[in-house]
JSON list of C-alpha atoms in Angstrom, two decimals:
[
{"chain": "A", "resi": 1, "resn": "GLN", "atom": "CA", "xyz": [0.00, 0.00, 0.00]},
{"chain": "A", "resi": 2, "resn": "LYS", "atom": "CA", "xyz": [1.30, 3.43, -0.92]},
{"chain": "A", "resi": 3, "resn": "GLU", "atom": "CA", "xyz": [1.80, 5.96, 1.86]},
{"chain": "A", "resi": 4, "resn": "VAL", "atom": "CA", "xyz": [-0.28, 8.49, -0.05]},
{"chain": "A", "resi": 5, "resn": "GLU", "atom": "CA", "xyz": [-3.18, 7.56, -2.29]},
{"chain": "A", "resi": 6, "resn": "GLN", "atom": "CA", "xyz": [-4.72, 9.95, -4.79]},
{"chain": "A", "resi": 7, "resn": "ASP", "atom": "CA", "xyz": [-7.31, 9.19, -7.42]},
{"chain": "A", "resi": 8, "resn": "PRO", "atom": "CA", "xyz": [-5.59, 9.94, -10.74]},
{"chain": "A", "resi": 9, "resn": "GLY", "atom": "CA", "xyz": [-8.86, 10.78, -12.48]},
{"chain": "A", "resi": 10, "resn": "PRO", "atom": "CA", "xyz": [-9.01, 12.18, -15.06]},
{"chain": "A", "resi": 11, "resn": "LEU", "atom": "CA", "xyz": [-11.66, 14.58, -13.83]},
{"chain": "A", "resi": 12, "resn": "SER", "atom": "CA", "xyz": [-13.61, 16.70, -16.31]},
{"chain": "A", "resi": 13, "resn": "VAL", "atom": "CA", "xyz": [-15.99, 19.44, -15.13]},
{"chain": "A", "resi": 14, "resn": "PRO", "atom": "CA", "xyz": [-17.81, 22.38, -16.70]},
{"chain": "A", "resi": 15, "resn": "GLU", "atom": "CA", "xyz": [-16.67, 25.92, -16.02]},
{"chain": "A", "resi": 16, "resn": "GLY", "atom": "CA", "xyz": [-18.11, 27.25, -12.77]},
{"chain": "A", "resi": 17, "resn": "ALA", "atom": "CA", "xyz": [-18.34, 23.85, -11.08]},
{"chain": "A", "resi": 18, "resn": "ILE", "atom": "CA", "xyz": [-17.03, 23.11, -7.60]},
{"chain": "A", "resi": 19, "resn": "VAL", "atom": "CA", "xyz": [-14.15, 20.67, -7.75]},
{"chain": "A", "resi": 20, "resn": "SER", "atom": "CA", "xyz": [-13.17, 18.35, -4.92]},
{"chain": "A", "resi": 21, "resn": "LEU", "atom": "CA", "xyz": [-9.77, 16.66, -4.95]},
{"chain": "A", "resi": 22, "resn": "ASN", "atom": "CA", "xyz": [-8.77, 14.22, -2.25]},
{"chain": "A", "resi": 23, "resn": "CYS", "atom": "CA", "xyz": [-5.89, 12.22, -0.83]},
{"chain": "A", "resi": 24, "resn": "THR", "atom": "CA", "xyz": [-5.65, 9.63, 1.89]},
{"chain": "A", "resi": 25, "resn": "TYR", "atom": "CA", "xyz": [-2.49, 8.70, 3.73]},
{"chain": "A", "resi": 26, "resn": "SER", "atom": "CA", "xyz": [-1.26, 6.10, 6.15]},
{"chain": "A", "resi": 27, "resn": "ASN", "atom": "CA", "xyz": [1.72, 7.73, 7.91]},
{"chain": "A", "resi": 28, "resn": "SER", "atom": "CA", "xyz": [0.51, 9.36, 11.12]},
{"chain": "A", "resi": 29, "resn": "ALA", "atom": "CA", "xyz": [3.82, 11.29, 11.36]},
{"chain": "A", "resi": 30, "resn": "PHE", "atom": "CA", "xyz": [2.83, 13.59, 8.49]},
{"chain": "A", "resi": 31, "resn": "GLN", "atom": "CA", "xyz": [2.38, 17.14, 9.75]},
{"chain": "A", "resi": 32, "resn": "TYR", "atom": "CA", "xyz": [2.74, 19.32, 6.64]},
{"chain": "A", "resi": 33, "resn": "PHE", "atom": "CA", "xyz": [0.14, 18.96, 3.92]},
{"chain": "A", "resi": 34, "resn": "MET", "atom": "CA", "xyz": [0.45, 20.64, 0.56]},
{"chain": "A", "resi": 35, "resn": "TRP", "atom": "CA", "xyz": [-1.20, 20.92, -2.79]},
{"chain": "A", "resi": 36, "resn": "TYR", "atom": "CA", "xyz": [0.87, 21.52, -5.88]},
{"chain": "A", "resi": 37, "resn": "ARG", "atom": "CA", "xyz": [-0.44, 22.39, -9.32]},
{"chain": "A", "resi": 38, "resn": "GLN", "atom": "CA", "xyz": [1.40, 21.23, -12.41]},
{"chain": "A", "resi": 39, "resn": "TYR", "atom": "CA", "xyz": [0.64, 22.57, -15.85]},
{"chain": "A", "resi": 40, "resn": "SER", "atom": "CA", "xyz": [1.64, 20.58, -18.90]},
{"chain": "A", "resi": 41, "resn": "ARG", "atom": "CA", "xyz": [5.42, 20.71, -19.56]},
{"chain": "A", "resi": 42, "resn": "LYS", "atom": "CA", "xyz": [6.01, 22.65, -16.34]},
{"chain": "A", "resi": 43, "resn": "GLY", "atom": "CA", "xyz": [7.29, 21.87, -12.87]},
{"chain": "A", "resi": 44, "resn": "PRO", "atom": "CA", "xyz": [4.91, 21.60, -9.90]},
{"chain": "A", "resi": 45, "resn": "GLU", "atom": "CA", "xyz": [4.18, 24.88, -8.16]},
{"chain": "A", "resi": 46, "resn": "LEU", "atom": "CA", "xyz": [2.90, 25.26, -4.64]},
{"chain": "A", "resi": 47, "resn": "LEU", "atom": "CA", "xyz": [-0.78, 26.11, -4.40]},
{"chain": "A", "resi": 48, "resn": "MET", "atom": "CA", "xyz": [-1.43, 25.84, -0.67]},
{"chain": "A", "resi": 49, "resn": "TYR", "atom": "CA", "xyz": [-0.03, 24.28, 2.45]},
{"chain": "A", "resi": 50, "resn": "THR", "atom": "CA", "xyz": [-1.34, 23.64, 5.93]},
{"chain": "A", "resi": 51, "resn": "TYR", "atom": "CA", "xyz": [0.29, 22.51, 9.12]},
{"chain": "A", "resi": 52, "resn": "SER", "atom": "CA", "xyz": [-1.50, 19.82, 11.10]},
{"chain": "A", "resi": 53, "resn": "SER", "atom": "CA", "xyz": [-5.31, 19.79, 10.98]},
{"chain": "A", "resi": 54, "resn": "GLY", "atom": "CA", "xyz": [-7.77, 22.43, 9.92]},
{"chain": "A", "resi": 55, "resn": "ASN", "atom": "CA", "xyz": [-8.88, 24.49, 6.96]},
{"chain": "A", "resi": 56, "resn": "LYS", "atom": "CA", "xyz": [-7.15, 27.13, 4.92]},
{"chain": "A", "resi": 57, "resn": "GLU", "atom": "CA", "xyz": [-8.73, 29.35, 2.31]},
{"chain": "A", "resi": 58, "resn": "ASP", "atom": "CA", "xyz": [-7.07, 31.34, -0.46]},
{"chain": "A", "resi": 59, "resn": "GLY", "atom": "CA", "xyz": [-9.42, 32.93, -2.95]},
{"chain": "A", "resi": 60, "resn": "ARG", "atom": "CA", "xyz": [-11.30, 30.19, -4.78]},
{"chain": "A", "resi": 61, "resn": "PHE", "atom": "CA", "xyz": [-9.22, 27.45, -3.17]},
{"chain": "A", "resi": 62, "resn": "THR", "atom": "CA", "xyz": [-9.84, 25.77, 0.19]},
{"chain": "A", "resi": 63, "resn": "ALA", "atom": "CA", "xyz": [-7.61, 23.10, 1.70]},
{"chain": "A", "resi": 64, "resn": "GLN", "atom": "CA", "xyz": [-8.87, 20.83, 4.46]},
{"chain": "A", "resi": 65, "resn": "VAL", "atom": "CA", "xyz": [-6.96, 18.39, 6.62]},
{"chain": "A", "resi": 66, "resn": "ASP", "atom": "CA", "xyz": [-8.60, 15.74, 8.79]},
{"chain": "A", "resi": 67, "resn": "LYS", "atom": "CA", "xyz": [-5.81, 13.98, 10.63]},
{"chain": "A", "resi": 68, "resn": "SER", "atom": "CA", "xyz": [-8.16, 11.71, 12.52]},
{"chain": "A", "resi": 69, "resn": "SER", "atom": "CA", "xyz": [-9.30, 10.21, 9.21]},
{"chain": "A", "resi": 70, "resn": "LYS", "atom": "CA", "xyz": [-5.92, 10.69, 7.48]},
{"chain": "A", "resi": 71, "resn": "TYR", "atom": "CA", "xyz": [-7.70, 12.51, 4.69]},
{"chain": "A", "resi": 72, "resn": "ILE", "atom": "CA", "xyz": [-6.98, 15.81, 2.95]},
{"chain": "A", "resi": 73, "resn": "SER", "atom": "CA", "xyz": [-9.03, 17.72, 0.40]},
{"chain": "A", "resi": 74, "resn": "LEU", "atom": "CA", "xyz": [-8.70, 20.63, -1.98]},
{"chain": "A", "resi": 75, "resn": "PHE", "atom": "CA", "xyz": [-11.84, 22.44, -3.09]},
{"chain": "A", "resi": 76, "resn": "ILE", "atom": "CA", "xyz": [-11.91, 24.76, -6.08]},
{"chain": "A", "resi": 77, "resn": "ARG", "atom": "CA", "xyz": [-14.92, 27.06, -6.31]},
{"chain": "A", "resi": 78, "resn": "ASP", "atom": "CA", "xyz": [-16.10, 28.62, -9.56]},
{"chain": "A", "resi": 79, "resn": "SER", "atom": "CA", "xyz": [-13.61, 26.55, -11.54]},
{"chain": "A", "resi": 80, "resn": "GLN", "atom": "CA", "xyz": [-12.06, 28.15, -14.63]},
{"chain": "A", "resi": 81, "resn": "PRO", "atom": "CA", "xyz": [-10.49, 26.67, -17.76]},
{"chain": "A", "resi": 82, "resn": "SER", "atom": "CA", "xyz": [-7.17, 28.05, -16.47]},
{"chain": "A", "resi": 83, "resn": "ASP", "atom": "CA", "xyz": [-7.48, 25.63, -13.52]},
{"chain": "A", "resi": 84, "resn": "SER", "atom": "CA", "xyz": [-6.97, 22.73, -15.94]},
{"chain": "A", "resi": 85, "resn": "ALA", "atom": "CA", "xyz": [-3.82, 21.02, -14.68]},
{"chain": "A", "resi": 86, "resn": "THR", "atom": "CA", "xyz": [-2.58, 18.08, -12.67]},
{"chain": "A", "resi": 87, "resn": "TYR", "atom": "CA", "xyz": [-3.04, 18.54, -8.92]},
{"chain": "A", "resi": 88, "resn": "LEU", "atom": "CA", "xyz": [-0.61, 16.79, -6.63]},
{"chain": "A", "resi": 89, "resn": "CYS", "atom": "CA", "xyz": [-1.04, 16.34, -2.92]},
{"chain": "A", "resi": 90, "resn": "ALA", "atom": "CA", "xyz": [2.14, 16.12, -0.89]},
{"chain": "A", "resi": 91, "resn": "MET", "atom": "CA", "xyz": [2.95, 15.68, 2.75]},
{"chain": "A", "resi": 92, "resn": "SER", "atom": "CA", "xyz": [5.86, 15.32, 5.13]},
{"chain": "A", "resi": 93, "resn": "PRO", "atom": "CA", "xyz": [6.77, 14.92, 8.77]},
{"chain": "A", "resi": 94, "resn": "ALA", "atom": "CA", "xyz": [7.95, 18.00, 10.63]},
{"chain": "A", "resi": 95, "resn": "GLY", "atom": "CA", "xyz": [11.66, 18.77, 10.62]},
{"chain": "A", "resi": 96, "resn": "GLY", "atom": "CA", "xyz": [14.64, 16.64, 11.50]},
{"chain": "A", "resi": 97, "resn": "THR", "atom": "CA", "xyz": [16.13, 14.25, 8.96]},
{"chain": "A", "resi": 98, "resn": "SER", "atom": "CA", "xyz": [12.80, 14.17, 7.11]},
{"chain": "A", "resi": 99, "resn": "TYR", "atom": "CA", "xyz": [13.10, 17.83, 6.25]},
{"chain": "A", "resi": 100, "resn": "GLY", "atom": "CA", "xyz": [12.21, 18.53, 2.66]},
{"chain": "A", "resi": 101, "resn": "LYS", "atom": "CA", "xyz": [11.25, 14.95, 1.89]},
{"chain": "A", "resi": 102, "resn": "LEU", "atom": "CA", "xyz": [7.78, 15.20, 0.51]},
{"chain": "A", "resi": 103, "resn": "THR", "atom": "CA", "xyz": [5.73, 12.13, -0.25]},
{"chain": "A", "resi": 104, "resn": "PHE", "atom": "CA", "xyz": [3.50, 12.80, -3.22]},
{"chain": "A", "resi": 105, "resn": "GLY", "atom": "CA", "xyz": [0.24, 11.38, -4.41]},
{"chain": "A", "resi": 106, "resn": "GLN", "atom": "CA", "xyz": [-0.02, 10.25, -8.02]},
{"chain": "A", "resi": 107, "resn": "GLY", "atom": "CA", "xyz": [-1.72, 13.47, -9.08]},
{"chain": "A", "resi": 108, "resn": "THR", "atom": "CA", "xyz": [-5.24, 14.10, -10.39]},
{"chain": "A", "resi": 109, "resn": "ILE", "atom": "CA", "xyz": [-5.64, 15.37, -13.93]},
{"chain": "A", "resi": 110, "resn": "LEU", "atom": "CA", "xyz": [-8.33, 18.07, -14.00]},
{"chain": "A", "resi": 111, "resn": "THR", "atom": "CA", "xyz": [-9.92, 19.55, -17.10]},
{"chain": "A", "resi": 112, "resn": "VAL", "atom": "CA", "xyz": [-12.34, 22.46, -16.83]},
{"chain": "A", "resi": 113, "resn": "HIS", "atom": "CA", "xyz": [-14.19, 22.94, -20.10]},
{"chain": "A", "resi": 114, "resn": "PRO", "atom": "CA", "xyz": [-15.90, 26.20, -21.10]},
{"chain": "B", "resi": 1, "resn": "GLU", "atom": "CA", "xyz": [13.45, 36.19, -10.49]},
{"chain": "B", "resi": 2, "resn": "ALA", "atom": "CA", "xyz": [13.71, 33.40, -7.92]},
{"chain": "B", "resi": 3, "resn": "GLN", "atom": "CA", "xyz": [14.01, 30.13, -9.77]},
{"chain": "B", "resi": 4, "resn": "VAL", "atom": "CA", "xyz": [15.45, 26.67, -10.15]},
{"chain": "B", "resi": 5, "resn": "THR", "atom": "CA", "xyz": [17.08, 26.13, -13.54]},
{"chain": "B", "resi": 6, "resn": "GLN", "atom": "CA", "xyz": [17.62, 22.72, -15.06]},
{"chain": "B", "resi": 7, "resn": "ASN", "atom": "CA", "xyz": [19.49, 21.77, -18.22]},
{"chain": "B", "resi": 8, "resn": "PRO", "atom": "CA", "xyz": [19.00, 20.17, -20.62]},
{"chain": "B", "resi": 9, "resn": "ARG", "atom": "CA", "xyz": [15.22, 20.32, -20.82]},
{"chain": "B", "resi": 10, "resn": "TYR", "atom": "CA", "xyz": [15.10, 17.48, -23.31]},
{"chain": "B", "resi": 11, "resn": "LEU", "atom": "CA", "xyz": [17.67, 14.78, -24.00]},
{"chain": "B", "resi": 12, "resn": "ILE", "atom": "CA", "xyz": [17.74, 11.58, -26.00]},
{"chain": "B", "resi": 13, "resn": "THR", "atom": "CA", "xyz": [20.72, 9.35, -25.35]},
{"chain": "B", "resi": 14, "resn": "VAL", "atom": "CA", "xyz": [21.78, 5.73, -25.69]},
{"chain": "B", "resi": 15, "resn": "THR", "atom": "CA", "xyz": [22.36, 3.05, -23.10]},
{"chain": "B", "resi": 16, "resn": "GLY", "atom": "CA", "xyz": [25.65, 3.43, -21.28]},
{"chain": "B", "resi": 17, "resn": "LYS", "atom": "CA", "xyz": [26.53, 6.95, -22.37]},
{"chain": "B", "resi": 18, "resn": "LYS", "atom": "CA", "xyz": [27.24, 9.00, -19.25]},
{"chain": "B", "resi": 19, "resn": "LEU", "atom": "CA", "xyz": [25.23, 12.16, -18.86]},
{"chain": "B", "resi": 20, "resn": "THR", "atom": "CA", "xyz": [24.76, 14.97, -16.37]},
{"chain": "B", "resi": 21, "resn": "VAL", "atom": "CA", "xyz": [21.65, 17.02, -15.73]},
{"chain": "B", "resi": 22, "resn": "THR", "atom": "CA", "xyz": [22.53, 20.33, -14.15]},
{"chain": "B", "resi": 23, "resn": "CYS", "atom": "CA", "xyz": [20.47, 22.16, -11.55]},
{"chain": "B", "resi": 24, "resn": "SER", "atom": "CA", "xyz": [21.05, 25.63, -10.20]},
{"chain": "B", "resi": 25, "resn": "GLN", "atom": "CA", "xyz": [19.02, 27.79, -7.80]},
{"chain": "B", "resi": 26, "resn": "ASN", "atom": "CA", "xyz": [19.37, 31.50, -7.09]},
{"chain": "B", "resi": 27, "resn": "MET", "atom": "CA", "xyz": [17.47, 31.63, -3.78]},
{"chain": "B", "resi": 28, "resn": "ASN", "atom": "CA", "xyz": [20.35, 30.69, -1.45]},
{"chain": "B", "resi": 29, "resn": "HIS", "atom": "CA", "xyz": [18.42, 27.59, -0.39]},
{"chain": "B", "resi": 30, "resn": "GLU", "atom": "CA", "xyz": [20.18, 25.04, 1.80]},
{"chain": "B", "resi": 31, "resn": "TYR", "atom": "CA", "xyz": [18.11, 22.06, 0.72]},
{"chain": "B", "resi": 32, "resn": "MET", "atom": "CA", "xyz": [18.08, 20.62, -2.80]},
{"chain": "B", "resi": 33, "resn": "SER", "atom": "CA", "xyz": [16.57, 17.46, -4.17]},
{"chain": "B", "resi": 34, "resn": "TRP", "atom": "CA", "xyz": [16.01, 15.42, -7.33]},
{"chain": "B", "resi": 35, "resn": "TYR", "atom": "CA", "xyz": [12.73, 13.70, -8.20]},
{"chain": "B", "resi": 36, "resn": "ARG", "atom": "CA", "xyz": [11.64, 11.58, -11.10]},
{"chain": "B", "resi": 37, "resn": "GLN", "atom": "CA", "xyz": [8.07, 11.54, -12.34]},
{"chain": "B", "resi": 38, "resn": "ASP", "atom": "CA", "xyz": [6.59, 8.49, -14.04]},
{"chain": "B", "resi": 39, "resn": "PRO", "atom": "CA", "xyz": [3.00, 7.77, -15.10]},
{"chain": "B", "resi": 40, "resn": "GLY", "atom": "CA", "xyz": [1.09, 5.97, -12.39]},
{"chain": "B", "resi": 41, "resn": "LEU", "atom": "CA", "xyz": [3.95, 6.35, -9.91]},
{"chain": "B", "resi": 42, "resn": "GLY", "atom": "CA", "xyz": [3.93, 10.07, -9.27]},
{"chain": "B", "resi": 43, "resn": "LEU", "atom": "CA", "xyz": [6.99, 11.94, -8.04]},
{"chain": "B", "resi": 44, "resn": "ARG", "atom": "CA", "xyz": [9.67, 9.88, -6.31]},
{"chain": "B", "resi": 45, "resn": "GLN", "atom": "CA", "xyz": [12.75, 11.26, -4.62]},
{"chain": "B", "resi": 46, "resn": "ILE", "atom": "CA", "xyz": [16.13, 10.16, -6.00]},
{"chain": "B", "resi": 47, "resn": "TYR", "atom": "CA", "xyz": [18.67, 12.04, -3.88]},
{"chain": "B", "resi": 48, "resn": "TYR", "atom": "CA", "xyz": [18.67, 15.05, -1.64]},
{"chain": "B", "resi": 49, "resn": "SER", "atom": "CA", "xyz": [21.19, 17.41, -0.09]},
{"chain": "B", "resi": 50, "resn": "MET", "atom": "CA", "xyz": [20.78, 19.21, 3.22]},
{"chain": "B", "resi": 51, "resn": "ASN", "atom": "CA", "xyz": [23.69, 21.56, 2.49]},
{"chain": "B", "resi": 52, "resn": "VAL", "atom": "CA", "xyz": [27.09, 21.76, 0.77]},
{"chain": "B", "resi": 53, "resn": "GLU", "atom": "CA", "xyz": [28.91, 18.41, 0.84]},
{"chain": "B", "resi": 54, "resn": "VAL", "atom": "CA", "xyz": [25.92, 16.72, 2.57]},
{"chain": "B", "resi": 55, "resn": "THR", "atom": "CA", "xyz": [23.93, 14.35, 0.37]},
{"chain": "B", "resi": 56, "resn": "ASP", "atom": "CA", "xyz": [21.80, 11.28, 0.99]},
{"chain": "B", "resi": 57, "resn": "LYS", "atom": "CA", "xyz": [19.72, 8.72, -0.87]},
{"chain": "B", "resi": 58, "resn": "GLY", "atom": "CA", "xyz": [16.04, 9.14, -1.46]},
{"chain": "B", "resi": 59, "resn": "ASP", "atom": "CA", "xyz": [13.61, 6.39, -2.38]},
{"chain": "B", "resi": 60, "resn": "VAL", "atom": "CA", "xyz": [14.98, 5.44, -5.82]},
{"chain": "B", "resi": 61, "resn": "PRO", "atom": "CA", "xyz": [18.76, 6.19, -5.88]},
{"chain": "B", "resi": 62, "resn": "GLU", "atom": "CA", "xyz": [19.95, 3.18, -7.91]},
{"chain": "B", "resi": 63, "resn": "GLY", "atom": "CA", "xyz": [21.81, 4.20, -11.07]},
{"chain": "B", "resi": 64, "resn": "TYR", "atom": "CA", "xyz": [22.24, 7.85, -10.05]},
{"chain": "B", "resi": 65, "resn": "LYS", "atom": "CA", "xyz": [24.94, 9.96, -8.43]},
{"chain": "B", "resi": 66, "resn": "VAL", "atom": "CA", "xyz": [24.90, 13.51, -7.12]},
{"chain": "B", "resi": 67, "resn": "SER", "atom": "CA", "xyz": [27.33, 16.02, -5.73]},
{"chain": "B", "resi": 68, "resn": "ARG", "atom": "CA", "xyz": [26.96, 19.31, -3.86]},
{"chain": "B", "resi": 69, "resn": "LYS", "atom": "CA", "xyz": [30.18, 21.27, -4.08]},
{"chain": "B", "resi": 70, "resn": "GLU", "atom": "CA", "xyz": [28.50, 24.66, -4.17]},
{"chain": "B", "resi": 71, "resn": "LYS", "atom": "CA", "xyz": [25.33, 25.79, -2.46]},
{"chain": "B", "resi": 72, "resn": "ARG", "atom": "CA", "xyz": [23.59, 26.82, -5.67]},
{"chain": "B", "resi": 73, "resn": "ASN", "atom": "CA", "xyz": [24.33, 23.72, -7.79]},
{"chain": "B", "resi": 74, "resn": "PHE", "atom": "CA", "xyz": [23.19, 20.12, -7.48]},
{"chain": "B", "resi": 75, "resn": "PRO", "atom": "CA", "xyz": [23.92, 18.08, -10.62]},
{"chain": "B", "resi": 76, "resn": "LEU", "atom": "CA", "xyz": [22.39, 14.65, -11.25]},
{"chain": "B", "resi": 77, "resn": "ILE", "atom": "CA", "xyz": [24.77, 12.16, -12.86]},
{"chain": "B", "resi": 78, "resn": "LEU", "atom": "CA", "xyz": [23.78, 9.02, -14.72]},
{"chain": "B", "resi": 79, "resn": "GLU", "atom": "CA", "xyz": [27.04, 7.07, -15.09]},
{"chain": "B", "resi": 80, "resn": "SER", "atom": "CA", "xyz": [25.62, 4.34, -17.34]},
{"chain": "B", "resi": 81, "resn": "PRO", "atom": "CA", "xyz": [22.03, 5.18, -18.29]},
{"chain": "B", "resi": 82, "resn": "SER", "atom": "CA", "xyz": [19.58, 2.39, -18.98]},
{"chain": "B", "resi": 83, "resn": "PRO", "atom": "CA", "xyz": [16.12, 2.47, -20.62]},
{"chain": "B", "resi": 84, "resn": "ASN", "atom": "CA", "xyz": [14.38, 2.21, -17.24]},
{"chain": "B", "resi": 85, "resn": "GLN", "atom": "CA", "xyz": [15.80, 5.65, -16.43]},
{"chain": "B", "resi": 86, "resn": "THR", "atom": "CA", "xyz": [13.69, 7.16, -19.18]},
{"chain": "B", "resi": 87, "resn": "SER", "atom": "CA", "xyz": [11.64, 9.64, -17.19]},
{"chain": "B", "resi": 88, "resn": "LEU", "atom": "CA", "xyz": [10.82, 13.25, -16.40]},
{"chain": "B", "resi": 89, "resn": "TYR", "atom": "CA", "xyz": [13.25, 14.64, -13.84]},
{"chain": "B", "resi": 90, "resn": "PHE", "atom": "CA", "xyz": [12.73, 17.56, -11.51]},
{"chain": "B", "resi": 91, "resn": "CYS", "atom": "CA", "xyz": [15.17, 19.42, -9.35]},
{"chain": "B", "resi": 92, "resn": "ALA", "atom": "CA", "xyz": [13.78, 21.27, -6.33]},
{"chain": "B", "resi": 93, "resn": "SER", "atom": "CA", "xyz": [15.06, 23.43, -3.49]},
{"chain": "B", "resi": 94, "resn": "SER", "atom": "CA", "xyz": [13.86, 24.89, -0.23]},
{"chain": "B", "resi": 95, "resn": "SER", "atom": "CA", "xyz": [15.09, 26.93, 2.70]},
{"chain": "B", "resi": 96, "resn": "TRP", "atom": "CA", "xyz": [15.10, 26.00, 6.36]},
{"chain": "B", "resi": 97, "resn": "SER", "atom": "CA", "xyz": [11.78, 27.74, 6.88]},
{"chain": "B", "resi": 98, "resn": "GLY", "atom": "CA", "xyz": [10.01, 24.88, 8.61]},
{"chain": "B", "resi": 99, "resn": "ALA", "atom": "CA", "xyz": [7.30, 24.57, 6.03]},
{"chain": "B", "resi": 100, "resn": "ASN", "atom": "CA", "xyz": [9.06, 22.07, 3.72]},
{"chain": "B", "resi": 101, "resn": "VAL", "atom": "CA", "xyz": [7.96, 24.10, 0.72]},
{"chain": "B", "resi": 102, "resn": "LEU", "atom": "CA", "xyz": [9.79, 23.04, -2.43]},
{"chain": "B", "resi": 103, "resn": "THR", "atom": "CA", "xyz": [10.42, 25.21, -5.47]},
{"chain": "B", "resi": 104, "resn": "PHE", "atom": "CA", "xyz": [10.69, 23.05, -8.57]},
{"chain": "B", "resi": 105, "resn": "GLY", "atom": "CA", "xyz": [12.54, 23.49, -11.81]},
{"chain": "B", "resi": 106, "resn": "ALA", "atom": "CA", "xyz": [10.75, 23.15, -15.15]},
{"chain": "B", "resi": 107, "resn": "GLY", "atom": "CA", "xyz": [11.82, 19.54, -15.62]},
{"chain": "B", "resi": 108, "resn": "SER", "atom": "CA", "xyz": [14.20, 17.56, -17.83]},
{"chain": "B", "resi": 109, "resn": "ARG", "atom": "CA", "xyz": [12.72, 14.90, -20.07]},
{"chain": "B", "resi": 110, "resn": "LEU", "atom": "CA", "xyz": [15.23, 12.12, -20.60]},
{"chain": "B", "resi": 111, "resn": "THR", "atom": "CA", "xyz": [14.89, 9.27, -23.07]},
{"chain": "B", "resi": 112, "resn": "VAL", "atom": "CA", "xyz": [17.40, 6.41, -22.98]},
{"chain": "B", "resi": 113, "resn": "LEU", "atom": "CA", "xyz": [17.37, 4.19, -26.06]}
]
């Protein structure tokens, strides 16, 4: 079993839809939770990160972490064609020798059509 | 502009011909890392470096070498490439900020025939 599981999709939605992307994980030591967005032929870029449990909102994007269920989510409101990309969840323990070592999900391919 | 620069972006080579993928960052980051990205497997860490002259293996280090002689550079060396190293490679860096936030390069697509 992989440490981080992410449904690869692909996911296709109409413009304006609410998108929900999810990851589950098995390592209870994970403390940092991130979402990266990767456009075609580009490197991943950080979208949002949270520490431990809770919600975080940034414009149309909301990240949620439920450590009790080992489940994280990214919601995109009013989705736009420009949101079409691969979304990668990533997580890591806090500090020490694990610093910088992110464990990634497989990525979900999202297409928002006009 | 703060960035991680990788070269070459695209490379086709043959089995056994040594190659180096360069990586340079201009953000004075201590931490640098190499990942490979394969369909269905996601991003997997190859090697990482906590600082100059400090490197360690990631999850898939076999067939790769790295060095960190300068803070800004972290080249990935394939001494004798094989077809199973055909992949998309990413270099990334971060600072000791506590948030483990990586800045990625644009990627290097390598094909080994």
